[in-house]
Amino acid sequence: MNALVPLVVMVPLLGAASALILGRHPRMQRVVALLALSVVLAIGAVLLVVVDSDAPLVMEVGGWSAPFGIVLVVDRLSALMVVVSAAVLLAVLVFSVGQGLADGDDEAPVSIYYPTYLILATGVFTAFIAGDLFNLYVGFEILLVASYVLITLGGTEARIRAGVTYIVVSLLSSALFLASIAMIYGAVGTVNIAQISVRMAEVPVDVQILLHTMLLVAFGIKAAVFPLSFWLPDSYPTAPAPVTAVFAGLLTKVGVYAIIRTETIIFPGPELNPALMVVALLTMVVGALGAVAQADIKRLLSFTLVSHIGYMILGVALGTVAGTSAAIFYVVHHIIVQTTLFLASGLIERRGGSTSINELGGLLKASPLIAALFFIPALNLGGIPPFSGFIGKLALFEASAEQGTPLAYLLIGAGAFVSLLTLYALMRVWNMAFWRPAADVADYDSPLLHNVSEAPHAPVLQQTRSTPALMVAATGAMVVVSIGLTVFAGPLFAMSSRAGENLEGPSMYVDAVFPGGIE
Amino acid sequence: MSISLVLLIVMAVMYACGIFLLLERSMTRVLLGFLLVGNATNLLILIMGGEAGLAPIVGNGVTAEEMSDPLPQALILTAIVITFAVSAFLMALIYRSWRIEQDDDLDDDAADVAMRDGVSGIASETMDTSESDTEFGIRAEAAVSTARDLERSDELAAAEAANSVVAKPVTQKSGSGEDPR
């Protein structure tokens, strides 16, 4: 079964190479890309079943044993993340195929889109299965370089302007990450995560806090945690809809995944947990307040993305099994729901010709299907029972109440308040874009629309375009998956609890990498 | 662990200069800053490898104590390759930006400008473009237009046409720029 582990990275990488070779045959490229991601999804599912029933799988690359060679480790958390991200990547790929077929690919130069997309997938999967801090860095770099290309796709002025913000911020965070790896190597003499976790205990506490902070800042930029989150709402909304959807769903979650690993395996101590809780609080509140002030749906969703990262950080910051388990469940829920909402906003943009709630109206009558595809994930993100958003938040609040400190209760209050703000922002979109009759849009006045700011350079109402069946089907499939998360929340939550238990104390991870013990 | 003071000072200076350049508006300087920060980080990895030693090849009668640590070197090589790829992409981005705007400066963020101009009480001010410190904004335009002049004058000299015909559009162009003042 160990042989399946490297395939998670190899298949999309080889797929990318073949898609590049097949640059002149768009149809073949699509087949290759869909096939590669479907295979990864299947492998991920097998890995999840195997890992869940038995110990973590470890692959020693090139046959060099652990501290000398590079190891790839798949435990429950990694397998879960691989499955969810493969499913999301596949759905978004179908969506972009539908969009490309409808538009004659004028927005996405087709010959590079599919290879770059697969490289992005490679980077994401590499980061999830890396058992070595430097390999994690390489995974980050692979996905970042692919994302640089995707965010500036087409090279228009607005996208280059937005891309520069994103790229410069990412470069800084990568440099910081690499510097932290160098410092950790200087402190403990290894970059193998399992070995680091064993040796870190011998390092003086003040040095530990320094290294810990450096890593958290580097990952915090990638995960868009307050106060390192301001690049995100500026850069994401200008990219094409499928690219924004996959960035919003996955890239920040790779940062969150790295934070979970840092907090549980590399630095399991509680030194920085109170600081992280304050950061989680500010991320939630500031992000939600930003979302309330936006008129543009894509910008609004980018702000809710930032705000909900705060919930995940809250779960990690608790430093308990319950907290980590709830955070893992919330990550899975949020990847699916946030991607679905961005895909739905892509459909709204095509159908209504705009993404501003000042311009849109009458969409419920014009297209009840799109309305449903927006409404369900919107309620889910807002945390309305019985959806998975409610379950995730409930689990997080329970874990906080278990800890019982005043700060934990403050965070419960803030979390409830922020979910109301999220719901308010999304229901305002619903009222304006879907419920308001199209005839009323011209001279409509409502307190709901006072003091909301438009996106910069917001295009005037464009002509509406068709919404191809494939795009609607991909969004619909994501909505079905998100409902599936609700229906099967029991087994899923049990799974994320087991993943959380895995991470309690790094011993299980260490034993998997060093079955014969470690000196 | 003793470390080389020279390497440490060089690293610190490179970090300082690199961060300073990364904060500039001009994309070309950002690229230079990125290269400096990247290489400073490589130096940091090298410093963390400990003292320099002999080549780490087993079986030449060299004991482990005399060898230098090979892992930082492997890490640095990988980091260099990544830096190389990213700087190639950045150069392509700068070229594209220059093709669009004849300028590699970063504009003010539109949302920030809107916020300044809007409800908040902050005085409205925009970036002073006349003092923009782009690497090749104005000079590049000059270079391009003289190149155009050369081409034209060659053509016209061959056609034995009067030079004044060429001069006219050029002076008009520069003239119209001065007019408002």
XYZ file of C-alpha atoms in Angstrom:
700
model
C 0.000 0.000 0.000
C 2.967 2.312 0.552
C 3.454 2.446 -3.206
C 0.234 4.449 -3.502
C 1.667 7.331 -1.480
C 3.994 8.911 -4.079
C 1.362 8.379 -6.799
C -0.671 11.177 -5.219
C 2.076 13.541 -6.399
C 3.294 11.660 -9.474
C -0.056 11.344 -11.247
C -0.904 15.076 -11.436
C 2.738 15.914 -12.243
C 2.857 13.449 -15.152
C -0.613 14.672 -16.141
C 0.734 18.219 -16.270
C 3.654 17.128 -18.460
C 1.375 15.285 -20.875
C -1.086 18.178 -20.953
C 1.781 20.505 -21.855
C 2.894 18.196 -24.658
C -0.694 18.025 -25.885
C -0.864 21.830 -26.023
C -2.355 21.819 -29.507
C -5.113 19.393 -28.644
C -7.408 21.051 -26.113
C -9.785 18.100 -26.055
C -7.004 15.654 -25.176
C -5.743 18.090 -22.520
C -9.136 18.132 -20.871
C -9.294 14.329 -20.875
C -5.792 14.074 -19.363
C -6.542 16.645 -16.670
C -9.875 15.079 -15.705
C -8.336 11.612 -15.712
C -5.349 12.635 -13.559
C -7.498 14.252 -10.895
C -10.025 11.400 -10.897
C -7.174 8.925 -10.352
C -5.847 11.008 -7.452
C -9.346 11.157 -5.960
C -9.587 7.354 -6.154
C -6.086 6.879 -4.673
C -6.909 9.362 -1.943
C -10.093 7.463 -1.068
C -8.179 4.155 -0.872
C -5.486 5.806 1.288
C -8.127 7.238 3.590
C -9.713 3.816 4.128
C -6.347 2.117 4.670
C -4.946 4.773 6.982
C -8.152 5.024 8.966
C -8.200 1.314 9.708
C -4.489 0.978 10.367
C -1.333 2.963 11.132
C -0.125 5.912 9.006
C 1.613 5.028 5.737
C 5.193 6.144 5.294
C 7.143 6.127 2.038
C 10.886 6.581 2.083
C 11.754 8.240 -1.202
C 14.621 6.534 -3.018
C 14.841 3.893 -0.297
C 16.887 6.118 2.028
C 15.674 5.551 5.542
C 14.146 8.274 7.633
C 16.548 10.844 9.007
C 18.724 10.750 5.878
C 16.159 10.436 3.108
C 12.947 12.323 2.471
C 9.811 10.709 3.852
C 6.245 11.072 2.646
C 3.754 10.502 5.445
C 0.021 9.908 5.064
C -1.880 9.913 8.323
C -5.627 10.446 8.762
C -5.368 14.227 8.480
C -3.260 14.059 5.287
C -5.523 11.459 3.670
C -8.656 13.433 4.520
C -7.166 16.626 3.076
C -6.016 14.818 -0.085
C -9.502 13.384 -0.705
C -11.328 16.666 -0.097
C -8.922 18.748 -2.171
C -8.934 16.225 -5.032
C -12.756 16.359 -5.072
C -12.747 20.159 -5.095
C -10.046 20.365 -7.776
C -12.021 17.940 -9.941
C -15.298 19.853 -9.582
C -13.649 23.180 -10.347
C -11.893 21.623 -13.335
C -15.266 20.472 -14.719
C -16.606 23.983 -14.108
C -13.736 25.595 -16.014
C -14.059 23.071 -18.853
C -17.703 24.124 -19.131
C -16.737 27.794 -19.105
C -13.940 27.261 -21.631
C -16.218 25.356 -24.002
C -18.821 28.113 -23.813
C -16.489 31.072 -24.287
C -14.117 29.641 -26.853
C -11.389 30.029 -24.235
C -10.854 33.713 -24.825
C -10.284 34.354 -21.130
C -8.050 31.392 -20.423
C -5.240 30.596 -22.836
C -6.092 26.935 -22.966
C -2.643 25.569 -23.795
C -1.216 26.565 -20.398
C -4.320 26.533 -18.224
C -4.622 22.770 -17.738
C -0.912 22.032 -17.136
C -0.682 24.901 -14.639
C -3.817 23.728 -12.891
C -2.362 20.224 -12.516
C 0.920 21.657 -11.204
C -1.111 23.568 -8.627
C -2.739 20.268 -7.642
C 0.724 18.663 -7.395
C 1.896 21.383 -5.043
C -1.187 21.057 -2.847
C -0.824 17.266 -2.582
C 2.933 17.519 -1.959
C 2.317 19.879 0.933
C -0.280 17.524 2.416
C 1.912 14.411 2.399
C 5.278 16.002 3.194
C 7.000 14.424 6.182
C 9.922 16.770 5.926
C 9.863 20.498 6.565
C 11.898 21.298 3.469
C 9.648 19.141 1.326
C 6.701 21.112 2.719
C 8.494 24.249 1.535
C 8.987 22.746 -1.920
C 5.276 21.823 -2.027
C 4.369 25.397 -1.107
C 6.656 26.753 -3.816
C 5.188 24.445 -6.474
C 1.659 25.528 -5.691
C 2.643 29.187 -5.361
C 4.428 29.369 -8.709
C 1.421 27.720 -10.375
C -0.882 30.153 -8.584
C 1.204 33.131 -9.793
C 0.537 32.006 -13.342
C -3.158 31.388 -12.731
C -3.815 34.693 -10.979
C -2.240 36.708 -13.799
C -3.831 34.534 -16.487
C -4.378 36.499 -19.677
C -2.076 39.304 -18.467
C -4.686 42.084 -18.355
C -3.872 45.255 -16.476
C -6.203 44.582 -13.539
C -4.955 41.033 -13.090
C -1.301 42.087 -13.153
C -2.066 44.797 -10.593
C -3.808 42.270 -8.346
C -1.207 39.598 -9.076
C 1.705 41.797 -7.994
C 0.181 42.218 -4.524
C -0.318 38.496 -4.207
C 3.110 37.580 -5.583
C 5.159 39.997 -3.486
C 3.353 38.970 -0.287
C 3.847 35.289 -1.118
C 7.545 35.829 -1.878
C 8.033 37.413 1.513
C 6.238 34.600 3.280
C 8.287 31.985 1.413
C 11.539 33.732 2.323
C 10.431 33.784 5.953
C 9.479 30.112 5.832
C 12.878 29.174 4.371
C 14.665 31.291 6.966
C 12.686 29.509 9.708
C 13.703 26.144 8.268
C 17.334 27.287 8.353
C 16.997 28.387 11.984
C 15.270 25.144 12.969
C 18.044 23.195 11.263
C 20.553 25.244 13.205
C 18.726 24.486 16.445
C 18.013 20.770 16.064
C 20.157 19.619 13.116
C 17.394 18.018 11.087
C 14.490 18.949 8.825
C 12.561 15.717 9.283
C 9.323 16.702 11.031
C 9.194 13.618 13.259
C 12.808 14.034 14.336
C 12.307 17.763 14.892
C 9.417 17.038 17.236
C 11.584 14.698 19.310
C 14.622 16.947 19.456
C 12.737 20.233 19.899
C 11.956 19.284 23.504
C 15.657 19.710 24.347
C 15.838 23.223 22.894
C 15.545 26.099 25.419
C 12.017 27.468 25.648
C 12.909 30.995 24.502
C 14.534 29.678 21.323
C 11.493 27.454 20.790
C 9.170 30.453 20.989
C 11.298 32.364 18.484
C 11.253 29.480 15.964
C 7.560 28.844 16.616
C 6.676 32.487 15.972
C 8.690 32.588 12.746
C 6.907 29.509 11.402
C 3.501 30.811 12.459
C 4.066 34.176 10.778
C 5.170 32.463 7.553
C 2.122 30.161 7.566
C -0.150 32.937 8.828
C 0.533 34.963 5.689
C -0.406 31.978 3.531
C -3.487 31.185 5.602
C -4.562 34.868 5.592
C -4.716 35.253 9.360
C -5.225 38.761 10.788
C -3.146 41.005 10.642
C -1.499 39.242 7.686
C -4.703 38.888 5.648
C -5.078 42.153 3.786
C -3.544 40.906 0.561
C -6.346 38.383 0.045
C -9.469 40.476 -0.701
C -7.361 42.634 -3.028
C -5.969 39.861 -5.150
C -8.455 36.984 -5.309
C -11.554 38.592 -6.879
C -9.881 39.711 -10.115
C -8.891 36.208 -11.241
C -11.269 34.131 -13.402
C -14.130 32.550 -11.414
C -12.810 28.956 -11.330
C -9.317 30.131 -10.328
C -10.728 32.251 -7.500
C -12.863 29.305 -6.385
C -9.945 26.897 -6.150
C -7.661 29.496 -4.502
C -10.316 30.365 -1.936
C -11.085 26.748 -1.204
C -7.620 25.278 -1.092
C -4.653 27.627 -0.893
C -5.470 29.259 2.431
C -6.342 25.806 3.820
C -2.868 24.540 2.960
C -1.630 27.302 5.255
C -4.117 26.209 7.931
C -2.979 22.598 7.486
C 0.634 23.701 8.036
C -0.439 25.594 11.172
C -2.202 22.463 12.487
C 0.985 20.439 11.908
C 3.127 23.113 13.551
C 0.902 23.305 16.614
C 0.473 19.578 17.092
C 3.717 17.933 16.018
C 6.540 20.432 15.861
C 5.595 22.655 18.826
C 2.954 20.811 20.871
C 3.548 23.089 23.864
C 0.916 25.666 24.901
C 3.192 28.742 24.964
C 1.633 30.620 22.061
C -1.950 29.366 22.380
C -3.365 32.503 24.091
C -1.765 34.676 21.395
C -3.253 32.472 18.695
C -6.686 32.786 20.307
C -6.495 36.568 20.209
C -5.397 36.363 16.576
C -8.345 34.043 15.842
C -10.748 36.503 17.467
C -9.443 39.447 15.441
C -9.404 37.423 12.209
C -13.058 36.486 12.669
C -14.321 39.937 13.606
C -12.274 42.061 11.194
C -13.003 39.740 8.267
C -16.740 39.725 8.939
C -16.897 43.515 9.303
C -15.096 43.788 5.967
C -17.638 41.462 4.369
C -20.553 43.565 5.602
C -19.155 46.657 3.874
C -18.817 45.106 0.419
C -21.245 45.412 -2.483
C -19.352 43.085 -4.793
C -20.187 39.430 -4.187
C -16.676 38.149 -4.931
C -15.051 40.660 -2.581
C -17.672 39.923 0.039
C -16.916 36.224 -0.205
C -13.162 36.917 0.047
C -13.767 38.734 3.333
C -15.953 35.919 4.691
C -13.118 33.558 3.713
C -10.707 35.525 5.912
C -13.210 35.677 8.740
C -13.850 31.931 8.739
C -10.117 31.152 8.805
C -10.440 32.573 12.326
C -12.714 29.676 13.362
C -10.095 27.131 12.282
C -7.343 28.992 14.110
C -9.594 29.029 17.197
C -9.853 25.239 17.093
C -6.093 24.845 16.711
C -5.352 27.422 19.408
C -7.346 25.512 22.033
C -4.591 22.899 22.007
C -6.994 20.085 22.931
C -8.067 16.995 20.997
C -11.629 18.317 20.812
C -10.411 21.644 19.450
C -8.127 20.110 16.822
C -10.856 17.661 15.737
C -13.377 20.477 15.375
C -10.843 22.521 13.409
C -10.248 19.597 11.021
C -13.999 19.158 10.500
C -14.335 22.900 9.935
C -11.502 22.894 7.367
C -13.233 20.138 5.372
C -16.606 21.910 5.579
C -15.144 25.267 4.638
C -13.128 24.016 1.645
C -16.313 22.609 0.120
C -18.696 25.438 0.981
C -16.426 28.365 0.134
C -15.542 26.844 -3.240
C -19.233 26.245 -3.962
C -20.096 29.853 -3.161
C -17.381 31.160 -5.477
C -18.565 28.853 -8.266
C -22.130 30.090 -7.675
C -20.899 33.686 -7.873
C -19.303 32.765 -11.203
C -22.731 31.607 -12.402
C -24.354 34.792 -11.047
C -21.800 36.889 -12.934
C -22.636 35.159 -16.208
C -26.389 35.227 -15.703
C -26.696 38.725 -14.271
C -23.725 40.384 -16.020
C -22.322 41.729 -12.769
C -21.329 40.684 -9.274
C -22.439 43.882 -7.546
C -25.578 43.776 -5.440
C -26.299 47.335 -6.595
C -26.733 46.108 -10.161
C -28.268 42.673 -9.807
C -31.927 41.884 -9.417
C -34.654 39.425 -10.267
C -32.347 36.414 -10.477
C -34.740 34.168 -8.534
C -37.323 34.514 -11.275
C -34.766 34.446 -14.071
C -32.944 31.360 -12.828
C -34.352 29.453 -9.843
C -31.619 26.819 -10.193
C -28.764 29.292 -9.646
C -30.748 30.752 -6.765
C -30.890 27.351 -5.095
C -27.184 26.751 -5.779
C -26.354 30.011 -4.019
C -28.921 29.806 -1.207
C -27.965 26.384 0.196
C -24.212 27.038 0.640
C -24.987 30.561 1.871
C -27.138 29.184 4.715
C -24.465 26.564 5.307
C -21.677 29.144 5.632
C -23.840 31.275 7.901
C -24.189 28.319 10.249
C -27.926 27.635 10.023
C -28.897 24.224 11.451
C -28.857 21.473 10.289
C -26.041 22.250 7.859
C -22.396 21.265 8.403
C -21.465 24.884 9.138
C -23.685 24.725 12.219
C -22.217 21.379 13.267
C -18.657 22.643 12.827
C -19.289 25.810 14.806
C -21.098 23.880 17.524
C -18.135 21.516 17.856
C -15.743 24.465 18.063
C -17.871 26.188 20.714
C -18.154 22.980 22.728
C -14.381 22.538 22.617
C -13.932 26.161 23.756
C -16.458 25.788 26.576
C -14.613 22.668 27.680
C -11.526 24.775 28.184
C -13.601 27.296 30.102
C -11.198 30.259 30.319
C -12.688 33.777 29.981
C -10.877 34.149 26.647
C -12.474 30.933 25.372
C -15.952 32.225 26.299
C -15.194 35.546 24.647
C -14.322 33.625 21.483
C -17.600 31.691 21.647
C -19.473 34.990 21.791
C -17.417 36.441 18.945
C -17.929 33.281 16.880
C -21.708 33.478 17.269
C -21.683 37.200 16.459
C -19.495 36.645 13.378
C -21.734 33.899 12.042
C -24.657 36.338 12.323
C -22.676 38.988 10.441
C -21.823 36.417 7.748
C -25.465 35.485 7.498
C -26.444 39.161 7.280
C -23.986 39.822 4.438
C -25.053 36.731 2.477
C -28.788 37.285 3.009
C -28.404 40.856 1.810
C -26.959 39.420 -1.396
C -29.959 37.093 -1.525
C -32.455 39.927 -0.978
C -30.894 42.227 -3.548
C -29.715 39.899 -6.290
C -32.385 37.233 -6.129
C -35.522 38.483 -4.403
C -35.643 42.065 -5.624
C -37.628 42.316 -8.877
C -35.440 43.213 -11.831
C -37.672 46.178 -12.660
C -36.923 47.834 -9.303
C -33.158 47.881 -9.665
C -32.910 51.271 -11.410
C -34.087 53.543 -8.581
C -34.020 51.326 -5.559
C -33.251 52.746 -2.167
C -32.782 50.690 0.923
C -30.834 51.159 4.152
C -29.234 47.821 3.305
C -27.387 49.417 0.404
C -26.145 52.500 2.242
C -22.420 52.676 2.936
C -21.447 49.597 0.965
C -18.394 50.033 -1.214
C -18.128 48.814 -4.769
C -15.150 46.861 -6.006
C -12.510 49.103 -7.558
C -12.716 49.282 -11.342
C -16.079 47.522 -11.157
C -17.149 46.963 -14.732
C -20.451 48.479 -15.738
C -23.184 45.940 -16.340
C -21.829 43.551 -18.928
C -23.953 41.590 -21.280
C -25.293 38.437 -19.763
C -23.918 35.162 -21.012
C -25.328 31.691 -21.071
C -24.678 29.376 -18.140
C -23.610 26.093 -19.743
C -25.053 22.909 -18.275
C -21.554 21.687 -17.359
C -20.862 24.707 -15.143
C -24.221 24.399 -13.415
C -23.669 20.642 -13.015
C -20.245 21.154 -11.400
C -21.674 23.712 -8.968
C -24.643 21.423 -8.325
C -22.303 18.519 -7.600
C -20.466 20.661 -5.058
C -23.772 21.597 -3.413
C -24.656 17.898 -3.248
C -21.265 17.178 -1.638
C -21.856 19.962 0.898
C -25.262 18.476 1.739
C -23.502 15.105 1.952
C -21.204 16.607 4.598
C -24.335 17.463 6.557
C -26.057 14.106 6.108
C -22.924 12.101 6.866
C -21.660 14.541 9.482
C -21.609 11.758 12.091
C -19.096 9.476 10.350
C -17.129 12.488 9.090
C -16.907 14.010 12.536
C -15.884 10.643 13.975
C -13.169 10.522 11.319
C -11.890 14.020 12.082
C -11.966 13.167 15.805
C -9.782 10.148 15.104
C -7.501 12.388 13.028
C -7.394 14.812 15.944
C -6.551 12.002 18.372
C -3.718 10.987 16.035
C -2.267 14.416 16.485
C -2.553 14.478 20.268
C 1.037 14.191 21.336
C 3.334 13.642 18.367
C 4.209 10.063 19.372
C 2.025 8.301 16.782
C 3.511 10.334 13.934
C 7.033 9.754 15.218
C 6.473 6.005 15.639
C 5.213 5.755 12.072
C 8.275 7.484 10.633
C 10.739 5.728 12.935
C 9.273 2.278 13.525
C 12.541 1.092 15.052
C 12.728 3.940 17.520
C 14.914 7.023 17.390
C 18.097 7.872 19.185
C 29.095 26.160 17.190
C 31.327 28.968 15.963
C 30.244 30.883 12.884
C 31.974 33.193 10.475
C 31.378 36.831 11.424
C 31.933 37.972 7.835
C 29.176 35.702 6.548
C 26.865 36.916 9.301
C 27.459 40.593 8.478
C 27.063 39.990 4.752
C 23.801 38.162 5.423
C 22.455 40.952 7.630
C 23.320 43.638 5.088
C 21.765 41.626 2.270
C 18.564 41.130 4.278
C 18.405 44.830 5.085
C 18.940 45.931 1.488
C 16.601 43.231 0.179
C 13.722 44.163 2.474
C 14.256 47.836 1.658
C 14.040 47.109 -2.075
C 11.016 44.818 -1.622
C 9.130 47.789 -0.179
C 9.710 49.927 -3.270
C 7.003 50.618 -5.816
C 9.135 49.813 -8.815
C 8.776 46.168 -9.819
C 12.371 45.981 -11.002
C 13.581 46.928 -7.531
C 11.190 44.408 -6.018
C 12.840 41.772 -8.201
C 16.304 42.854 -7.027
C 15.080 42.856 -3.453
C 13.696 39.356 -3.854
C 17.035 38.135 -5.218
C 18.915 39.711 -2.297
C 16.530 38.268 0.294
C 16.679 34.860 -1.389
C 20.477 34.826 -1.361
C 20.621 36.145 2.183
C 18.439 33.201 3.186
C 20.802 30.853 1.364
C 23.661 32.337 3.369
C 21.644 31.800 6.544
C 21.245 28.117 5.666
C 24.980 27.894 4.998
C 25.774 29.521 8.329
C 23.440 27.072 10.070
C 25.447 24.216 8.550
C 28.249 24.960 10.955
C 31.932 25.230 10.274
C 33.376 24.698 6.821
C 35.192 21.422 6.248
C 36.374 18.994 3.633
C 34.119 17.574 0.927
C 31.752 15.051 2.522
C 32.822 12.048 0.456
C 33.040 8.822 2.444
C 36.056 6.580 1.929
C 38.835 9.081 1.277
C 40.257 8.707 4.721
C 38.370 11.802 5.870
C 36.739 11.479 9.267
C 33.230 12.725 9.898
C 34.537 15.570 12.089
C 36.552 17.048 9.241
C 33.689 17.027 6.755
C 31.360 19.936 6.121
C 27.638 19.327 6.547
C 26.234 18.316 3.123
C 22.533 18.824 3.897
C 22.550 22.674 3.924
C 24.280 22.561 0.549
C 21.521 20.374 -0.861
C 18.896 22.705 0.596
C 20.652 25.755 -0.853
C 20.820 24.179 -4.308
C 17.090 23.542 -4.231
C 16.406 27.048 -2.969
C 18.565 28.520 -5.743
C 16.596 26.646 -8.388
C 13.314 27.890 -6.919
C 14.606 31.470 -6.750
C 15.710 31.171 -10.357
C 12.274 30.001 -11.518
C 10.430 32.682 -9.592
C 12.707 35.464 -10.836
C 12.179 34.278 -14.421
C 8.437 34.573 -13.831
C 8.834 38.007 -12.230
C 10.833 39.253 -15.199
C 8.106 38.071 -17.542
C 5.558 39.863 -15.354
C 7.602 43.085 -15.372
C 7.944 42.925 -19.138
C 4.209 42.396 -19.513
C 3.499 45.283 -17.146
C 5.861 47.481 -19.147
C 4.216 46.489 -22.415
C 0.842 47.555 -21.022
C 1.762 50.763 -19.231
C 5.297 51.689 -20.375
C 5.965 51.680 -16.666
C 6.920 49.221 -13.960
C 5.549 51.246 -11.074
C 2.795 49.906 -8.930
C -0.293 52.151 -8.977
C -2.136 53.174 -5.853
C -4.619 50.536 -4.854
C -7.986 51.631 -6.218
C -9.867 50.535 -3.113
C -7.539 52.566 -0.907
C -7.950 55.636 -3.088
C -11.729 55.202 -3.052
C -11.687 54.948 0.717
C -9.592 58.098 1.043
C -11.866 60.010 -1.316
C -15.021 58.660 0.208
C -16.662 58.727 3.580
C -13.579 58.737 5.772
C -12.208 62.101 6.799
C -8.680 61.530 5.533
C -7.508 64.208 3.128
C -7.529 63.066 -0.435
C -4.117 62.748 -1.978
C -2.861 60.656 -4.803
C 0.545 59.414 -5.730
C 2.650 62.144 -7.251
C 3.420 60.620 -10.603
C 5.819 63.366 -11.672
C 8.295 62.223 -9.043
C 7.699 58.560 -9.632
C 10.904 56.640 -9.162
C 10.342 54.001 -11.782
C 13.410 52.263 -13.139
C 12.677 52.933 -16.762
C 9.385 54.746 -17.140
C 10.412 58.039 -18.671
C 13.761 56.946 -19.994
C 12.177 53.951 -21.690
C 9.675 56.150 -23.473
C 12.513 58.350 -24.652
C 14.464 55.337 -25.813
C 11.510 54.002 -27.732
C 10.705 57.320 -29.400
C 14.293 57.962 -30.464
C 14.385 54.464 -31.878
C 11.303 55.363 -33.835
C 12.936 58.619 -34.993
C 16.003 56.783 -36.178
C 13.901 54.394 -38.188
C 11.913 57.181 -39.689
C 14.889 59.372 -40.505
C 16.528 56.420 -42.194
C 13.460 55.867 -44.311
C 13.077 59.518 -45.028
C 16.720 60.058 -45.797
C 16.429 57.316 -48.309
C 13.370 59.031 -49.762
C 15.195 62.381 -49.561
C 12.247 63.906 -47.738
C 12.622 66.923 -45.489
C 13.546 66.253 -41.866
C 11.040 68.810 -40.687
C 8.208 66.390 -41.455
C 9.617 64.030 -38.898
C 10.347 66.743 -36.398
C 6.793 68.058 -36.469
C 4.926 65.160 -34.818
C 7.714 64.783 -32.315
C 7.668 68.435 -31.227
C 3.891 68.378 -31.185
C 3.959 65.401 -28.882
C 6.341 66.956 -26.412
C 4.596 70.306 -26.817
C 1.186 68.978 -25.917
C 2.659 67.565 -22.710
C 3.895 71.029 -21.649
C 0.722 72.913 -22.611
C -1.295 72.670 -19.368
C 1.522 74.246 -17.411
